[in-house]
Short mmCIF file of C-alpha atoms in Angstrom, two decimals:
data_model
loop_
_atom_site.label_atom_id
_atom_site.label_comp_id
_atom_site.label_asym_id
_atom_site.label_seq_id
_atom_site.Cartn_x
_atom_site.Cartn_y
_atom_site.Cartn_z
CA MET F 1 0.00 0.00 0.00
CA ALA F 2 2.81 2.42 0.90
CA PHE F 3 4.47 1.58 -2.42
CA VAL F 4 1.33 2.57 -4.38
CA LEU F 5 0.71 5.72 -2.32
CA PHE F 6 4.30 6.84 -2.74
CA PHE F 7 4.18 6.65 -6.53
CA GLN F 8 0.80 8.38 -6.65
CA PHE F 9 2.30 11.39 -4.91
CA ILE F 10 5.77 11.21 -6.42
CA SER F 11 4.28 11.19 -9.92
CA ILE F 12 2.91 14.66 -9.27
CA PHE F 13 6.37 15.97 -8.45
CA SER F 14 7.90 14.14 -11.40
CA ALA F 15 6.19 16.62 -13.68
CA ALA F 16 8.42 19.28 -12.14
CA GLN F 17 11.69 17.39 -12.69
CA SER F 18 12.88 17.56 -9.08
CA LEU F 19 11.77 16.83 -5.54
CA PRO F 20 12.86 19.81 -3.39
CA VAL F 21 15.31 19.08 -0.59
CA GLY F 22 13.43 18.63 2.67
CA THR F 23 10.03 17.74 1.17
CA PRO F 24 8.12 16.15 4.07
CA LEU F 25 7.35 12.43 3.78
CA LEU F 26 8.30 11.98 0.13
CA GLU F 27 12.10 12.26 0.45
CA ASP F 28 12.17 9.87 3.40
CA GLY F 29 9.53 7.73 1.70
CA ALA F 30 11.80 7.19 -1.30
CA ARG F 31 14.68 6.23 0.97
CA PHE F 32 12.51 3.84 3.02
CA LEU F 33 11.33 2.07 -0.13
CA GLN F 34 14.96 1.51 -1.10
CA LEU F 35 15.64 -0.05 2.31
CA GLU F 36 12.68 -2.37 1.73
CA GLY F 37 14.02 -3.41 -1.66
CA LYS F 38 11.04 -1.96 -3.53
CA VAL F 39 13.12 0.38 -5.70
CA GLY F 40 16.55 -0.09 -7.27
CA LEU F 41 19.85 0.27 -5.45
CA ASN F 42 21.51 2.44 -8.11
CA THR F 43 20.25 5.73 -6.64
CA SER F 44 22.68 6.88 -3.95
CA PHE F 45 20.66 9.66 -2.25
CA LEU F 46 24.04 11.40 -1.91
CA VAL F 47 23.21 14.09 -4.50
CA ARG F 48 19.96 15.97 -4.06
CA PRO F 49 17.48 17.31 -5.02
CA LEU F 50 16.29 14.12 -6.65
CA SER F 51 15.78 14.90 -10.31
CA ASN F 52 13.71 13.33 -13.07
CA ILE F 53 11.72 11.16 -10.69
CA GLU F 54 10.43 8.99 -13.52
CA LEU F 55 14.01 8.02 -14.39
CA VAL F 56 14.99 7.31 -10.79
CA PHE F 57 11.74 5.44 -10.08
CA PRO F 58 10.49 4.09 -13.44
CA ASP F 59 7.21 2.81 -11.96
CA SER F 60 6.03 6.42 -11.70
CA ASN F 61 5.80 6.74 -15.51
CA SER F 62 2.39 5.16 -15.90
CA LEU F 63 1.06 6.93 -12.83
CA GLU F 64 2.14 10.30 -14.21
CA SER F 65 0.31 9.48 -17.42
CA ASP F 66 -2.88 8.56 -15.55
CA TYR F 67 -2.56 11.65 -13.38
CA SER F 68 -2.05 14.07 -16.25
CA LYS F 69 -5.10 12.79 -18.15
CA GLY F 70 -7.49 13.89 -15.42
CA ASN F 71 -5.52 16.85 -14.15
CA LYS F 72 -7.13 20.11 -15.21
CA LEU F 73 -4.11 22.09 -14.05
CA PHE F 74 -1.66 19.92 -15.97
CA LEU F 75 -1.59 21.02 -19.62
CA LYS F 76 0.16 18.84 -22.14
CA LYS F 77 0.25 19.31 -25.88
CA ASP F 78 2.85 17.84 -28.19
CA LYS F 79 6.21 18.77 -26.64
CA PHE F 80 4.78 21.42 -24.32
CA SER F 81 3.59 20.86 -20.75
CA LEU F 82 2.57 23.20 -17.94
CA ALA F 83 1.78 22.47 -14.30
CA ILE F 84 0.99 24.38 -11.12
CA LEU F 85 3.40 23.34 -8.39
CA PRO F 86 2.21 22.45 -4.89
CA VAL F 87 1.27 25.27 -2.53
CA SER F 88 3.29 24.97 0.68
CA VAL F 89 3.07 26.88 3.95
CA LYS F 90 5.52 26.26 6.79
CA GLN F 91 5.11 27.87 10.20
CA LEU F 92 7.66 27.97 12.99
CA TYR F 93 7.70 29.24 16.57
CA ASN F 94 10.50 29.65 19.12
CA SER F 95 9.52 30.77 22.62
CA HIS F 96 12.88 31.94 24.01
CA HIS F 97 15.61 32.06 21.36
CA PRO F 98 16.33 30.73 17.84
CA PHE F 99 16.56 26.96 17.53
CA GLY F 100 16.55 24.55 14.60
CA TRP F 101 18.20 24.29 11.21
CA ASN F 102 17.70 22.90 7.69
CA ASP F 103 14.82 25.29 7.01
CA GLY F 104 16.15 26.96 3.86
CA SER F 105 15.20 30.61 3.47
CA MET F 106 13.80 30.89 7.00
CA VAL F 107 16.06 32.73 9.47
CA PRO F 108 17.20 32.14 13.06
CA ALA F 109 14.60 34.11 15.05
CA LYS F 110 12.50 34.18 18.20
CA GLY F 111 8.72 34.18 17.91
CA TYR F 112 6.51 33.34 14.95
CA GLN F 113 7.82 32.75 11.42
CA SER F 114 6.29 31.52 8.17
CA GLN F 115 7.40 30.52 4.69
CA MET F 116 4.99 30.34 1.76
CA SER F 117 5.73 28.89 -1.65
CA THR F 118 4.07 27.89 -4.90
CA GLY F 119 4.85 28.24 -8.58
CA LEU F 120 4.73 26.97 -12.14
CA PHE F 121 6.62 24.40 -14.12
CA ALA F 122 6.83 24.48 -17.92
CA LYS F 123 8.60 22.23 -20.36
CA VAL F 124 9.16 22.67 -24.09
CA GLY F 125 11.18 19.87 -25.63
CA PRO F 126 14.51 19.73 -23.76
CA LEU F 127 13.93 23.12 -22.08
CA SER F 128 12.38 23.18 -18.61
CA ILE F 129 11.51 26.21 -16.49
CA GLN F 130 10.58 25.96 -12.83
CA LEU F 131 9.53 29.08 -10.92
CA LYS F 132 8.93 28.40 -7.22
CA PRO F 133 9.63 31.54 -5.14
CA GLU F 134 9.50 31.60 -1.34
CA LEU F 135 8.09 34.41 0.83
CA VAL F 136 9.42 34.53 4.40
CA TYR F 137 7.99 36.49 7.31
CA ALA F 138 9.57 36.45 10.79
CA GLN F 139 8.36 38.25 13.91
CA ASN F 140 12.05 38.47 14.85
CA ALA F 141 11.36 39.29 18.49
CA SER F 142 14.15 40.44 20.77
CA PHE F 143 16.06 37.81 22.75
CA THR F 144 19.22 37.56 24.84
CA THR F 145 22.19 37.43 22.48
CA PHE F 146 25.86 37.15 23.47
CA PRO F 147 25.89 38.94 26.86
CA ALA F 148 27.55 42.33 27.20
CA SER F 149 28.45 41.21 30.74
CA HIS F 150 31.05 38.78 29.39
CA SER F 151 34.57 40.11 29.94
CA ASP F 152 36.59 41.79 27.20
CA SER F 153 38.87 38.76 26.97
CA ILE F 154 35.86 36.53 26.28
CA TRP F 155 34.62 39.02 23.69
CA LYS F 156 38.08 38.87 22.11
CA SER F 157 37.65 35.13 21.53
CA TYR F 158 34.10 35.70 20.29
CA TYR F 159 35.24 38.33 17.80
CA TYR F 160 37.90 35.97 16.50
CA VAL F 161 34.92 34.04 15.13
CA LEU F 162 32.75 37.03 14.16
CA ASN F 163 35.56 38.62 12.12
CA ARG F 164 35.83 35.48 9.97
CA ILE F 165 32.21 34.57 9.22
CA ASP F 166 28.96 36.27 8.25
CA ALA F 167 26.53 34.52 10.61
CA PRO F 168 24.49 37.01 12.66
CA GLU F 169 22.66 35.84 15.76
CA ARG F 170 19.72 38.10 14.95
CA PHE F 171 18.67 39.37 11.52
CA GLY F 172 18.11 43.02 12.35
CA THR F 173 15.88 44.51 15.05
CA LYS F 174 12.58 44.68 13.17
CA GLU F 175 10.15 42.25 11.58
CA TYR F 176 11.81 40.33 8.76
CA VAL F 177 10.09 40.02 5.37
CA LYS F 178 11.85 38.84 2.23
CA LEU F 179 11.00 37.23 -1.10
CA PHE F 180 13.46 34.62 -2.35
CA PRO F 181 13.68 32.98 -5.80
CA GLY F 182 13.40 29.69 -3.90
CA GLN F 183 13.41 26.36 -5.73
CA SER F 184 13.60 27.84 -9.23
CA SER F 185 15.59 26.78 -12.28
CA VAL F 186 15.96 27.00 -16.06
CA ARG F 187 17.48 23.87 -17.61
CA ILE F 188 18.33 22.08 -20.82
CA ASN F 189 17.84 18.34 -20.29
CA TYR F 190 19.33 15.59 -22.43
CA LYS F 191 18.82 11.96 -21.45
CA LYS F 192 20.30 11.69 -17.94
CA LEU F 193 22.12 15.04 -17.98
CA SER F 194 20.92 18.54 -17.15
CA LEU F 195 22.59 21.92 -17.71
CA GLY F 196 21.13 25.11 -16.37
CA VAL F 197 20.81 27.99 -13.93
CA SER F 198 19.23 27.37 -10.54
CA THR F 199 18.59 28.74 -7.06
CA GLU F 200 17.46 25.39 -5.67
CA ASN F 201 18.78 24.14 -2.35
CA LEU F 202 21.37 21.37 -2.70
CA TRP F 203 22.25 18.49 -0.40
CA TRP F 204 25.45 16.53 -0.88
CA GLY F 205 26.07 13.60 1.41
CA PRO F 206 24.29 10.74 3.18
CA GLY F 207 23.35 12.57 6.40
CA VAL F 208 19.76 13.15 7.47
CA ARG F 209 20.27 15.88 10.10
CA ASN F 210 23.54 17.36 8.80
CA SER F 211 25.77 17.53 5.74
CA LEU F 212 29.31 18.89 5.79
CA LEU F 213 29.39 20.52 2.33
CA MET F 214 25.86 21.28 1.11
CA SER F 215 22.53 21.36 2.93
CA ASN F 216 19.27 23.29 3.02
CA ASN F 217 20.31 25.19 6.15
CA ALA F 218 20.66 28.46 4.19
CA PRO F 219 18.66 29.95 1.31
CA GLY F 220 19.55 28.50 -2.07
CA PHE F 221 22.16 30.50 -3.98
CA LYS F 222 22.37 31.39 -7.67
CA HIS F 223 24.44 28.82 -9.52
CA LEU F 224 25.20 27.24 -12.86
CA THR F 225 24.81 23.48 -12.68
CA LEU F 226 25.72 20.44 -14.73
CA ASN F 227 24.33 17.34 -13.09
CA THR F 228 23.04 13.87 -13.67
CA THR F 229 19.28 13.41 -13.31
CA ALA F 230 19.50 9.66 -12.77
CA PRO F 231 22.32 7.16 -12.27
CA ILE F 232 24.42 6.61 -15.40
CA VAL F 233 25.04 2.88 -15.72
CA THR F 234 28.44 1.71 -17.03
CA GLY F 235 30.38 -1.52 -17.13
CA ILE F 236 31.88 -0.87 -13.69
CA GLY F 237 28.78 0.43 -11.97
CA SER F 238 26.57 3.49 -11.88
CA PHE F 239 27.62 7.12 -11.43
CA GLU F 240 25.91 10.30 -10.27
CA GLY F 241 27.35 13.77 -9.96
CA GLN F 242 27.06 17.52 -10.06
CA VAL F 243 29.34 20.47 -10.83
CA ILE F 244 28.25 23.95 -9.77
CA SER F 245 29.58 27.50 -9.99
CA GLY F 246 27.69 30.25 -8.23
CA ILE F 247 27.59 33.35 -6.07
CA LEU F 248 27.20 33.49 -2.29
CA SER F 249 25.62 36.67 -0.91
CA THR F 250 26.16 38.57 2.32
CA SER F 251 23.61 39.40 5.03
CA ASN F 252 24.89 43.00 5.37
CA ILE F 253 24.29 42.79 9.13
CA LEU F 254 26.97 44.08 11.49
CA PRO F 255 28.06 42.00 14.50
CA PRO F 256 27.07 43.20 17.99
CA ASP F 257 28.95 45.77 20.08
CA THR F 258 31.37 46.87 17.36
CA ALA F 259 32.89 49.44 19.74
CA ARG F 260 34.13 46.73 22.14
CA THR F 261 37.88 46.84 22.84
CA PHE F 262 40.50 44.64 24.46
CA GLU F 263 43.61 46.25 25.94
CA GLY F 264 42.86 49.40 23.95
CA GLN F 265 42.46 47.64 20.59
CA LYS F 266 39.13 47.50 18.77
CA LEU F 267 37.94 43.93 18.37
CA TYR F 268 35.74 44.53 15.33
CA ILE F 269 37.54 44.35 12.00
CA PRO F 270 35.31 45.45 9.10
CA LYS F 271 34.84 42.85 6.39
CA PRO F 272 35.50 43.69 2.74
CA GLU F 273 32.70 45.76 1.23
CA GLU F 274 32.45 43.17 -1.51
CA GLY F 275 30.74 40.41 0.42
CA ASP F 276 29.79 38.32 -2.61
CA ARG F 277 31.87 35.19 -3.03
CA TYR F 278 32.43 32.90 -5.99
CA ILE F 279 31.82 29.23 -5.22
CA ASN F 280 32.83 26.22 -7.29
CA GLY F 281 31.93 22.72 -6.20
CA MET F 282 31.76 19.15 -7.44
CA VAL F 283 30.41 15.86 -6.14
CA ILE F 284 30.76 12.43 -7.80
CA THR F 285 29.33 9.14 -6.55
CA TRP F 286 29.98 5.58 -7.67
CA GLN F 287 27.97 2.43 -7.03
CA PRO F 288 30.32 -0.48 -7.88
CA LYS F 289 28.45 -3.17 -9.80
CA TRP F 290 30.19 -5.89 -7.76
CA THR F 291 28.75 -4.62 -4.44
CA PRO F 292 25.05 -3.74 -4.83
CA GLY F 293 23.92 -1.26 -2.20
CA LEU F 294 27.37 0.26 -1.61
CA HIS F 295 27.77 3.90 -2.65
CA LEU F 296 31.06 5.80 -2.57
CA GLY F 297 31.53 9.47 -3.27
CA VAL F 298 33.76 12.52 -3.05
CA GLY F 299 32.83 16.19 -2.78
CA ARG F 300 34.97 19.30 -3.04
CA VAL F 301 34.14 23.01 -2.79
CA PHE F 302 36.22 26.18 -3.16
CA TYR F 303 35.04 29.69 -2.36
CA GLN F 304 36.68 33.12 -2.55
CA TYR F 305 35.79 36.77 -3.08
CA LYS F 306 34.72 37.49 -6.65
CA SER F 307 37.48 40.05 -7.14
CA ASN F 308 40.11 37.39 -6.40
CA VAL F 309 38.98 34.99 -9.12
CA SER F 310 41.59 34.71 -11.87
CA THR F 311 40.51 34.38 -15.49
CA SER F 312 41.87 30.88 -15.94
CA LEU F 313 40.83 27.26 -15.52
CA ASN F 314 42.41 27.31 -12.06
CA GLY F 315 40.35 30.39 -11.25
CA TYR F 316 36.93 29.23 -12.44
CA LEU F 317 37.28 25.48 -11.83
CA PRO F 318 39.61 25.01 -8.87
CA VAL F 319 37.82 21.74 -8.00
CA VAL F 320 39.81 20.04 -10.77
CA THR F 321 43.19 21.29 -9.48
CA ALA F 322 45.75 19.52 -7.27
CA LEU F 323 44.39 17.77 -4.19
CA PHE F 324 47.44 18.37 -1.96
CA LYS F 325 48.65 21.84 -1.02
CA GLY F 326 52.27 20.91 -1.77
CA ASN F 327 51.26 20.26 -5.38
CA ALA F 328 49.11 23.39 -5.68
CA ARG F 329 51.15 26.31 -6.94
CA LYS F 330 50.83 29.39 -4.71
CA GLU F 331 47.50 28.16 -3.36
CA ASP F 332 47.41 30.62 -0.44
CA ALA F 333 47.92 33.55 -2.83
CA PHE F 334 44.49 32.93 -4.39
CA GLY F 335 42.78 33.93 -1.14
CA ARG F 336 40.37 31.02 -1.22
CA ASP F 337 39.27 28.24 1.08
CA GLN F 338 38.49 24.60 0.43
CA VAL F 339 36.17 22.09 2.03
CA PHE F 340 36.43 18.45 1.01
CA SER F 341 34.62 15.26 1.98
CA LEU F 342 34.49 11.52 1.35
CA LEU F 343 31.04 9.93 1.32
CA THR F 344 29.79 6.39 1.76
CA ARG F 345 26.40 4.76 2.17
CA LEU F 346 25.63 1.05 2.48
CA VAL F 347 22.07 -0.14 1.87
CA LEU F 348 21.08 -3.62 3.09
CA PRO F 349 17.58 -4.40 1.78
CA GLU F 350 17.64 -7.90 3.29
CA SER F 351 18.02 -6.32 6.73
CA LYS F 352 15.96 -3.21 5.90
CA ALA F 353 18.89 -1.11 7.09
CA GLU F 354 21.42 1.46 5.96
CA PHE F 355 24.69 2.77 7.39
CA TYR F 356 26.47 5.88 6.21
CA ALA F 357 29.41 8.16 6.92
CA GLU F 358 30.97 11.42 5.74
CA TYR F 359 34.56 12.40 6.51
CA GLY F 360 35.58 15.96 5.68
CA ARG F 361 38.58 18.30 5.72
CA ASN F 362 38.47 22.10 5.69
CA ASP F 363 42.10 22.42 4.64
CA HIS F 364 44.46 20.75 2.18
CA SER F 365 46.92 18.16 3.37
CA GLN F 366 50.47 19.11 2.40
CA ASN F 367 50.94 15.75 0.67
CA GLY F 368 50.09 12.08 1.00
CA ARG F 369 52.52 11.62 3.89
CA ASP F 370 50.89 14.46 5.83
CA LEU F 371 47.49 12.87 5.25
CA LEU F 372 48.71 9.54 6.64
CA LEU F 373 50.45 11.11 9.63
CA GLU F 374 47.57 13.36 10.69
CA PRO F 375 44.32 12.33 8.97
CA GLU F 376 42.44 13.98 11.82
CA HIS F 377 43.85 17.46 11.06
CA ALA F 378 41.05 19.88 10.05
CA ARG F 379 38.60 16.99 9.98
CA ALA F 380 34.90 16.72 10.67
CA TYR F 381 32.66 13.70 10.35
CA ILE F 382 29.12 12.40 10.25
CA ILE F 383 28.16 8.79 10.96
CA GLY F 384 24.69 7.35 11.12
CA GLY F 385 22.31 4.57 10.33
CA ARG F 386 18.69 3.53 10.34
CA LYS F 387 16.86 0.22 10.48
CA LEU F 388 13.26 -0.77 9.88
CA PHE F 389 11.58 -3.41 12.05
CA SER F 390 8.31 -5.01 10.96
CA ALA F 391 5.63 -4.54 13.63
CA THR F 392 2.59 -5.79 11.71
CA LYS F 393 1.81 -6.41 8.06
CA SER F 394 1.20 -2.70 7.41
CA LYS F 395 3.26 -1.08 10.18
CA GLU F 396 6.99 -0.68 10.71
CA VAL F 397 9.25 0.86 13.34
CA GLU F 398 12.32 2.88 12.37
CA LEU F 399 15.36 3.27 14.61
CA PHE F 400 17.56 6.20 13.56
CA ILE F 401 20.94 7.37 14.89
CA GLU F 402 23.26 10.12 13.64
CA VAL F 403 26.40 11.73 15.11
CA THR F 404 28.03 14.91 13.74
CA HIS F 405 31.34 16.33 14.99
CA LEU F 406 32.87 19.62 13.78
CA GLN F 407 35.05 20.44 16.80
CA MET F 408 38.75 21.03 16.17
CA PRO F 409 41.10 18.08 16.78
CA GLN F 410 44.22 18.22 18.94
CA THR F 411 46.43 19.05 15.94
CA ILE F 412 45.68 22.71 16.71
CA GLN F 413 48.30 22.36 19.46
CA VAL F 414 51.10 22.10 16.88
CA ARG F 415 49.81 23.62 13.62
CA GLU F 416 47.55 26.40 12.46
CA LEU F 417 43.90 25.48 12.15
CA GLN F 418 40.55 27.25 11.90
CA SER F 419 37.03 26.14 12.65
CA TRP F 420 34.86 24.74 9.92
CA TYR F 421 33.13 27.39 7.79
CA ILE F 422 35.27 30.35 8.97
CA HIS F 423 38.33 31.71 7.16
CA HIS F 424 41.03 34.31 7.73
CA GLN F 425 41.04 35.44 4.07
CA VAL F 426 37.41 34.92 3.05
CA LYS F 427 36.04 36.81 6.03
CA HIS F 428 32.38 36.17 5.24
CA GLY F 429 33.03 32.45 5.60
CA TYR F 430 31.14 29.54 4.08
CA THR F 431 27.71 31.15 4.28
CA ASN F 432 24.94 32.48 2.08
CA GLN F 433 22.89 35.45 3.26
CA GLY F 434 24.14 34.97 6.80
CA GLN F 435 23.60 31.24 7.25
CA VAL F 436 26.03 28.32 7.01
CA ILE F 437 25.62 26.27 3.83
CA GLY F 438 26.87 23.05 5.42
CA ALA F 439 26.04 21.54 8.81
CA GLY F 440 23.48 23.72 10.58
CA ILE F 441 25.04 23.14 14.01
CA GLY F 442 27.73 25.58 12.88
CA PRO F 443 31.47 26.03 13.50
CA GLY F 444 32.89 24.00 16.38
CA GLY F 445 29.57 22.26 16.99
CA SER F 446 28.61 18.66 17.50
CA SER F 447 25.34 16.76 17.76
CA GLN F 448 24.06 13.32 18.64
CA THR F 449 20.58 12.26 17.55
CA ILE F 450 18.54 9.15 18.25
CA GLY F 451 14.99 8.69 17.08
CA VAL F 452 12.23 6.09 16.90
CA ASN F 453 9.44 6.42 14.33
CA TRP F 454 6.31 4.38 13.78
CA LEU F 455 5.44 4.07 10.09
CA LYS F 456 2.17 3.12 8.45
CA ASP F 457 2.00 3.50 4.69
CA LEU F 458 3.52 6.97 4.23
CA ASN F 459 2.33 8.28 7.60
CA LYS F 460 4.85 8.69 10.39
CA PHE F 461 4.83 9.41 14.12
CA GLY F 462 8.01 9.54 16.16
CA VAL F 463 10.08 10.72 19.09
CA THR F 464 13.61 12.10 18.91
CA PHE F 465 16.23 13.00 21.49
CA GLU F 466 19.06 15.28 20.42
CA ARG F 467 22.10 16.75 22.15
CA ILE F 468 23.69 19.78 20.48
CA VAL F 469 26.96 21.37 21.62
CA HIS F 470 27.45 24.98 20.51
CA ASN F 471 30.88 26.04 19.18
CA ASN F 472 33.30 24.21 21.43
CA ASP F 473 36.17 25.76 19.45
CA PHE F 474 35.17 29.15 20.86
CA TYR F 475 34.60 27.63 24.30
CA TYR F 476 38.13 26.23 24.61
CA ASP F 477 39.70 29.43 23.32
CA ALA F 478 37.73 31.61 25.74
CA PHE F 479 37.50 29.49 28.87
CA ALA F 480 40.24 26.82 28.89
CA SER F 481 42.65 29.04 30.83
CA ARG F 482 39.94 29.54 33.47
CA GLN F 483 39.44 25.78 33.80
CA GLU F 484 35.67 26.35 33.86
CA PHE F 485 34.73 22.94 32.55
CA GLY F 486 31.06 23.52 33.41
CA ARG F 487 30.52 26.33 30.88
CA HIS F 488 29.77 24.37 27.70
CA TRP F 489 26.57 25.57 26.01
CA VAL F 490 24.61 22.37 25.40
CA ASP F 491 21.04 22.01 24.14
CA LEU F 492 19.02 18.94 25.08
CA ALA F 493 15.98 18.57 22.84
CA PHE F 494 13.13 16.09 23.16
CA SER F 495 10.85 16.13 20.11
CA LEU F 496 7.56 14.65 18.98
CA ASN F 497 6.91 14.60 15.24
CA LYS F 498 4.09 13.49 12.99
CA SER F 499 3.72 13.54 9.20
CA TRP F 500 0.69 12.30 7.33
CA LEU F 501 -1.26 12.39 4.07
CA GLN F 502 -4.90 13.30 3.68
CA LYS F 503 -6.30 13.36 0.17
CA ARG F 504 -4.13 15.93 -1.66
CA PHE F 505 -2.63 17.40 1.50
CA ILE F 506 0.73 16.61 3.09
CA TYR F 507 0.99 17.61 6.75
CA SER F 508 4.08 17.71 8.94
CA ALA F 509 4.28 18.79 12.60
CA ASN F 510 7.04 18.88 15.20
CA LEU F 511 7.09 19.93 18.86
CA SER F 512 10.47 20.19 20.62
CA LEU F 513 11.07 20.92 24.28
CA VAL F 514 14.60 22.30 24.54
CA ARG F 515 16.69 22.81 27.64
CA SER F 516 19.70 25.04 26.97
CA LEU F 517 22.40 24.43 29.56
CA ASN F 518 24.68 27.45 30.12
CA TYR F 519 22.85 29.45 27.46
CA GLN F 520 25.33 31.74 25.66
CA TRP F 521 28.14 30.16 27.74
CA GLN F 522 26.86 31.93 30.87
CA TYR F 523 27.90 30.70 34.30
CA ASN F 524 27.55 32.46 37.64
CA THR F 525 30.99 31.72 39.10
CA ALA F 526 30.34 33.68 42.31
CA LEU F 527 27.35 31.54 43.25
CA ASP F 528 28.50 28.46 41.35
CA GLU F 529 25.18 28.48 39.48
CA ASN F 530 24.38 27.40 35.95
CA VAL F 531 22.36 29.66 33.66
CA ASP F 532 19.87 27.34 31.97
CA VAL F 533 16.80 28.31 29.93
CA ALA F 534 13.80 26.49 28.52
CA ASN F 535 12.67 26.89 24.92
CA VAL F 536 9.69 25.58 22.96
CA HIS F 537 10.36 24.98 19.27
CA ALA F 538 7.33 24.10 17.14
CA THR F 539 6.83 23.71 13.39
CA PHE F 540 3.80 22.91 11.26
CA SER F 541 3.76 22.66 7.47
CA ILE F 542 1.05 21.89 4.97
CA SER F 543 1.34 21.30 1.23
CA TYR F 544 -1.51 21.02 -1.25
CA LEU F 545 -0.97 19.06 -4.44
CA PHE F 546 -3.34 20.25 -7.15
CA HIS F 547 -5.68 17.85 -8.97
#
């Protein structure tokens, strides 16, 4: 039954070429069906959004045909087709301070927030046009940010981060309203390849809660893309991939307390007026034909200020240059930063399980010897897995675990190292419009997630417990000399979630009770008291799929 329901809904999205990253139920539904052995193992789920659904899941072809015949809003004549895309409304509420990530164009804010989206999809021969803008409104109520009561020496450590990344705690002091191009694109499609311009959110990697290189934590950015739309089968296995070149934008929001000083020196260092950065990235995955269910991949991204891009192959496509710094000629002179990751995902349909991992570096190794001596230098990682257990004929239980770690390793004791997503030359960091493009837990963070979900058809109800550590890199720099080991800012979140289908509606709801221990790294040393706060984080989204 779940198999039939999935293809009934997925066929509607197949008309629009892609399934947006983060689509409730349907993205997870596709992945669950692969675990159950009901769809092929060639698709890696390491490169998203999923494109050309009818090529990835061939059984949706006939359903799309049946759907389009009776669909008054789906026009098809000769080589021309036109469809109205689903109307989606997502609402979010935080009672005390911003919490949550992977919400695209929505911003970190206290209070009520909403995102509304709909659009059109048109196709003429190989040309496809998808217009799906997003309108965001946020109450953006005032909340306690980094305390002015912290000492100047603590602010010095804090500004070490702020001067190297564009990631404001609060997006201005007024209500926030902004229209984004959203999940829009113009493409030329040929067989299993697509070339075009897009502002869609991307997700590279196997993670569910986090991805090191690309996620939907920030608004989508303008980019040129050449990507596969389905696995390309060869004699040694199947391949998927994407190459992008785009522009990252700035938030234009100043950090707090720019007049703060330490020992007579101003802590705030203005960033370059040109906040736009050029980004070039590539991801390639391989499913060896000898090991069905095993997916291997590699991703690499460079970013730098637009004015520093040289008019050469090395300037526009640095992802194809030398892997080791010792082999890269004058790499530091280009004023750019690199993030790199290795990806793997193993699907075991017989056990209804999957295991995955992502290992990343935010700096080149000098050479192969350096990589072997200190593989942990500049590293971050994600490991996780999920398993389905049959409860009854129509019900299943999912156990899900994921661990993400971005905190600096001990190599910082003997060699220069910076946190993930910040950079001493690209002072706006690895962000778009003020939000990190990769793992939403941010620089120096870590998280551990465990969840149990009850599944029936495509409906889901579950509970999740999550522990999130905020920027331990900053913590050790600011507080290690004080030996205040009780100052870590740690969030403990217990969540209830439910997603379900009703006729043409897709609903998704989440309620999280969050306890923030030592909020903003506050600790009353005189009274030996912790400063803990409670926060309610709630989301509710609804999508309507037109007849």
